[in-house]
Short mmCIF file of C-alpha atoms in Angstrom, two decimals:
data_model
loop_
_atom_site.label_atom_id
_atom_site.label_comp_id
_atom_site.label_asym_id
_atom_site.label_seq_id
_atom_site.Cartn_x
_atom_site.Cartn_y
_atom_site.Cartn_z
CA VAL A 1 0.08 -0.06 -0.06
CA ASP A 2 1.37 3.45 -0.93
CA THR A 3 1.72 5.70 2.06
CA ASN A 4 3.39 8.99 2.59
CA LEU A 5 5.69 9.20 5.50
CA MET A 6 7.95 11.80 6.77
CA ILE A 7 11.25 10.10 7.29
CA ILE A 8 13.75 11.73 9.63
CA ASP A 9 17.58 10.94 10.03
CA THR A 10 18.79 9.71 13.38
CA LYS A 11 22.45 9.30 14.65
CA LYS A 12 22.48 5.76 13.19
CA PRO A 13 22.19 5.85 9.39
CA ASN A 14 20.42 2.44 9.22
CA ASN A 15 17.55 3.67 11.55
CA LYS A 16 15.00 6.34 11.05
CA GLU A 17 12.24 7.96 12.83
CA ILE A 18 8.94 8.15 10.78
CA ARG A 19 5.59 9.84 11.03
CA SER A 20 2.62 9.00 8.97
CA LEU A 21 0.33 11.79 7.57
CA PRO A 22 -3.05 12.23 9.38
CA ASP A 23 -5.55 9.37 8.64
CA GLU A 24 -2.71 6.96 7.60
CA SER A 25 -1.25 4.26 9.93
CA ILE A 26 1.73 2.26 10.13
CA ASN A 27 2.29 -0.78 12.24
CA ALA A 28 5.33 -2.60 13.79
CA GLY A 29 6.20 -5.35 11.36
CA ASP A 30 5.33 -3.32 8.25
CA TYR A 31 7.66 -3.23 5.56
CA ILE A 32 8.59 0.09 3.84
CA ASP A 33 10.59 0.45 0.54
CA TYR A 34 12.74 3.33 0.76
CA ALA A 35 16.13 4.69 -0.67
CA GLY A 36 16.58 1.55 -2.75
CA GLY A 37 16.09 -0.92 0.16
CA LYS A 38 13.73 -2.69 2.43
CA TRP A 39 13.11 -1.30 6.10
CA LEU A 40 11.03 -2.92 8.72
CA VAL A 41 9.01 -0.86 11.19
CA THR A 42 10.34 -1.86 14.64
CA ILE A 43 8.22 0.84 16.76
CA ALA A 44 4.87 2.35 16.06
CA ASP A 45 3.07 4.30 18.56
CA PHE A 46 -0.71 3.53 18.85
CA ASP A 47 -1.65 6.94 19.82
CA ASP A 48 -2.54 7.98 16.27
CA GLU A 49 -5.06 10.60 16.72
CA VAL A 50 -3.17 12.91 14.34
CA TYR A 51 -0.52 10.83 12.89
CA THR A 52 1.78 7.87 13.90
CA ILE A 53 5.27 8.14 15.16
CA GLY A 54 7.45 5.17 14.95
CA GLU A 55 11.04 3.96 14.00
CA MET A 56 12.31 1.74 11.14
CA SER A 57 15.33 -0.10 10.72
CA GLN A 58 17.08 -1.14 7.41
CA CYS A 59 16.86 -4.79 6.70
CA SER A 60 20.40 -6.31 5.91
CA LEU A 61 19.17 -10.09 5.31
CA LEU A 62 16.83 -11.99 3.02
CA LEU A 63 16.11 -14.92 5.49
CA LYS A 64 14.86 -18.04 3.67
CA TRP A 65 13.37 -21.48 4.93
CA GLN A 66 10.99 -24.09 4.01
CA ASN A 67 7.84 -24.35 5.89
CA ALA A 68 6.19 -27.73 6.75
CA ALA A 69 4.67 -28.21 3.30
CA GLY A 70 8.01 -27.62 1.80
CA THR A 71 7.24 -24.11 0.46
CA ILE A 72 10.24 -21.70 0.46
CA ILE A 73 9.52 -18.69 2.64
CA GLU A 74 11.49 -15.63 2.45
CA ARG A 75 11.42 -12.40 4.79
CA TYR A 76 13.50 -9.57 4.90
CA ALA A 77 15.15 -9.12 8.33
CA VAL A 78 17.09 -6.74 10.40
CA VAL A 79 20.19 -8.34 11.73
CA GLU A 80 22.15 -6.85 14.92
CA LYS A 81 25.82 -7.47 15.10
CA PRO A 82 26.76 -10.74 16.58
CA THR A 83 25.92 -10.76 20.52
CA ASN A 84 28.53 -13.25 21.22
CA THR A 85 31.46 -14.28 19.28
CA SER A 86 34.14 -16.69 20.72
CA LEU A 87 35.95 -19.77 19.93
CA ASN A 88 35.61 -23.00 22.17
CA ASP A 89 38.62 -25.02 22.01
CA GLY A 90 37.83 -28.87 22.60
CA THR A 91 40.14 -31.70 22.60
CA VAL A 92 38.41 -32.82 19.50
CA ILE A 93 37.02 -29.82 17.56
CA THR A 94 37.37 -26.13 17.71
CA THR A 95 33.68 -24.58 17.12
CA SER A 96 32.34 -20.94 16.94
CA ASP A 97 29.68 -19.53 19.07
CA LYS A 98 28.77 -16.61 16.80
CA GLN A 99 25.30 -15.45 17.25
CA TYR A 100 22.87 -13.04 15.47
CA SER A 101 19.80 -11.14 16.93
CA ILE A 102 17.20 -11.13 14.17
CA LYS A 103 13.81 -8.99 13.68
CA LEU A 104 11.16 -10.17 11.66
CA PRO A 105 7.64 -9.49 11.27
CA ILE A 106 5.22 -11.62 13.08
CA ASP A 107 3.10 -13.23 10.68
CA SER A 108 1.50 -16.86 9.84
CA GLU A 109 4.85 -18.16 8.64
CA THR A 110 7.32 -16.65 11.22
CA GLN A 111 4.86 -17.80 14.05
CA ASN A 112 5.81 -21.30 12.94
CA LEU A 113 9.48 -20.98 13.19
CA PHE A 114 10.72 -23.07 16.20
CA VAL A 115 13.96 -23.59 18.44
CA GLY A 116 16.36 -25.73 16.52
CA LYS A 117 15.09 -24.54 13.07
CA ARG A 118 18.09 -24.38 10.86
CA PHE A 119 19.19 -21.55 8.35
CA LEU A 120 22.05 -20.75 5.86
CA LEU A 121 22.82 -17.02 6.21
CA GLU A 122 26.28 -16.43 4.25
CA LYS A 123 29.04 -18.21 2.72
CA ALA A 124 32.71 -18.18 3.71
CA ASN A 125 35.03 -19.54 0.95
CA SER A 126 32.08 -20.70 -0.99
CA THR A 127 30.87 -22.85 1.97
CA PRO A 128 27.49 -21.81 3.56
CA LEU A 129 27.67 -21.13 7.14
CA SER A 130 24.69 -22.68 9.11
CA TYR A 131 22.79 -21.33 12.15
CA SER A 132 20.33 -22.85 14.48
CA LEU A 133 17.33 -20.83 16.09
CA THR A 134 18.30 -20.76 20.02
CA SER A 135 15.99 -18.23 21.15
CA TYR A 136 12.36 -17.38 20.21
CA ASP A 137 10.54 -14.25 21.59
CA GLY A 138 7.08 -13.54 19.90
CA VAL A 139 5.86 -11.72 23.15
CA SER A 140 8.08 -8.54 23.79
CA GLY A 141 7.33 -7.09 20.31
CA ASN A 142 3.89 -8.23 19.65
CA TYR A 143 1.37 -5.49 19.81
CA GLY A 144 -1.74 -7.12 18.52
CA GLN A 145 -1.87 -5.08 15.24
CA GLY A 146 1.39 -6.38 13.66
CA GLY A 147 4.60 -6.69 15.92
CA ILE A 148 8.19 -7.91 15.67
CA LEU A 149 9.58 -11.32 16.22
CA ASN A 150 12.85 -11.37 17.97
CA ILE A 151 14.88 -14.41 17.49
CA THR A 152 18.49 -15.37 18.12
CA LEU A 153 20.44 -17.63 15.82
CA THR A 154 23.62 -19.35 16.86
CA GLN A 155 26.21 -20.75 14.32
CA ASP A 156 26.23 -24.62 13.96
CA GLU A 157 27.77 -27.00 11.43
CA TYR A 158 27.02 -27.12 7.86
CA ASN A 159 25.34 -30.40 6.52
CA SER A 160 26.38 -30.99 2.87
CA THR A 161 23.92 -34.00 2.66
CA THR A 162 20.75 -31.94 3.74
CA ASP A 163 21.54 -28.38 3.25
CA ASN A 164 20.93 -26.91 -0.20
CA ALA A 165 23.87 -24.31 -0.98
CA SER A 166 22.66 -23.45 -4.35
CA LEU A 167 19.12 -22.36 -2.65
CA MET A 168 20.68 -21.46 0.50
CA ILE A 169 18.07 -23.56 2.48
CA ALA A 170 19.13 -25.70 5.47
CA ASP A 171 17.47 -29.18 5.95
CA TYR A 172 16.08 -28.78 2.33
CA PHE A 173 13.48 -31.33 1.24
CA SER A 174 11.40 -31.97 -1.89
CA PRO A 175 7.84 -30.17 -1.42
CA THR A 176 4.99 -32.66 -1.01
CA GLN A 177 2.68 -32.92 -4.17
CA SER A 178 -0.87 -32.17 -3.61
#
């Protein structure tokens, strides 16, 4: 839906304040196309008697996964820098504890995500890096009229047998025929 907004710069170039025009509304979880990119409304004030005040953040990731039927789902997401990056030296293997905080809109597909769901986010030396959903918060950003799902993804091992590197889908399976 086309909406006219006032977009106000903040100290962070990938965050903007927004204000709707009278009689137009915006909700947390809405996407906005602005300056050649996708932006996610992360905060929207419900006091919209004159106009709605809010904030939006620039999306830096197109997150892809398969739902239970095998349909590939894509959502633009706001990714915050790793909250924890360290190396664990074991006697057998060295692993990374890199984590990302991800913000997505709450919708019928994102509500079906679950702890343990795996994603391929990026490639290093042509090898996909796999991440597992380790924290799911659909409460703190849920405002009834749209909202934000906060998840944490923690790096795990890439599985060349089940992960599809060309589609960048972890645990890929052929969709069921109906």
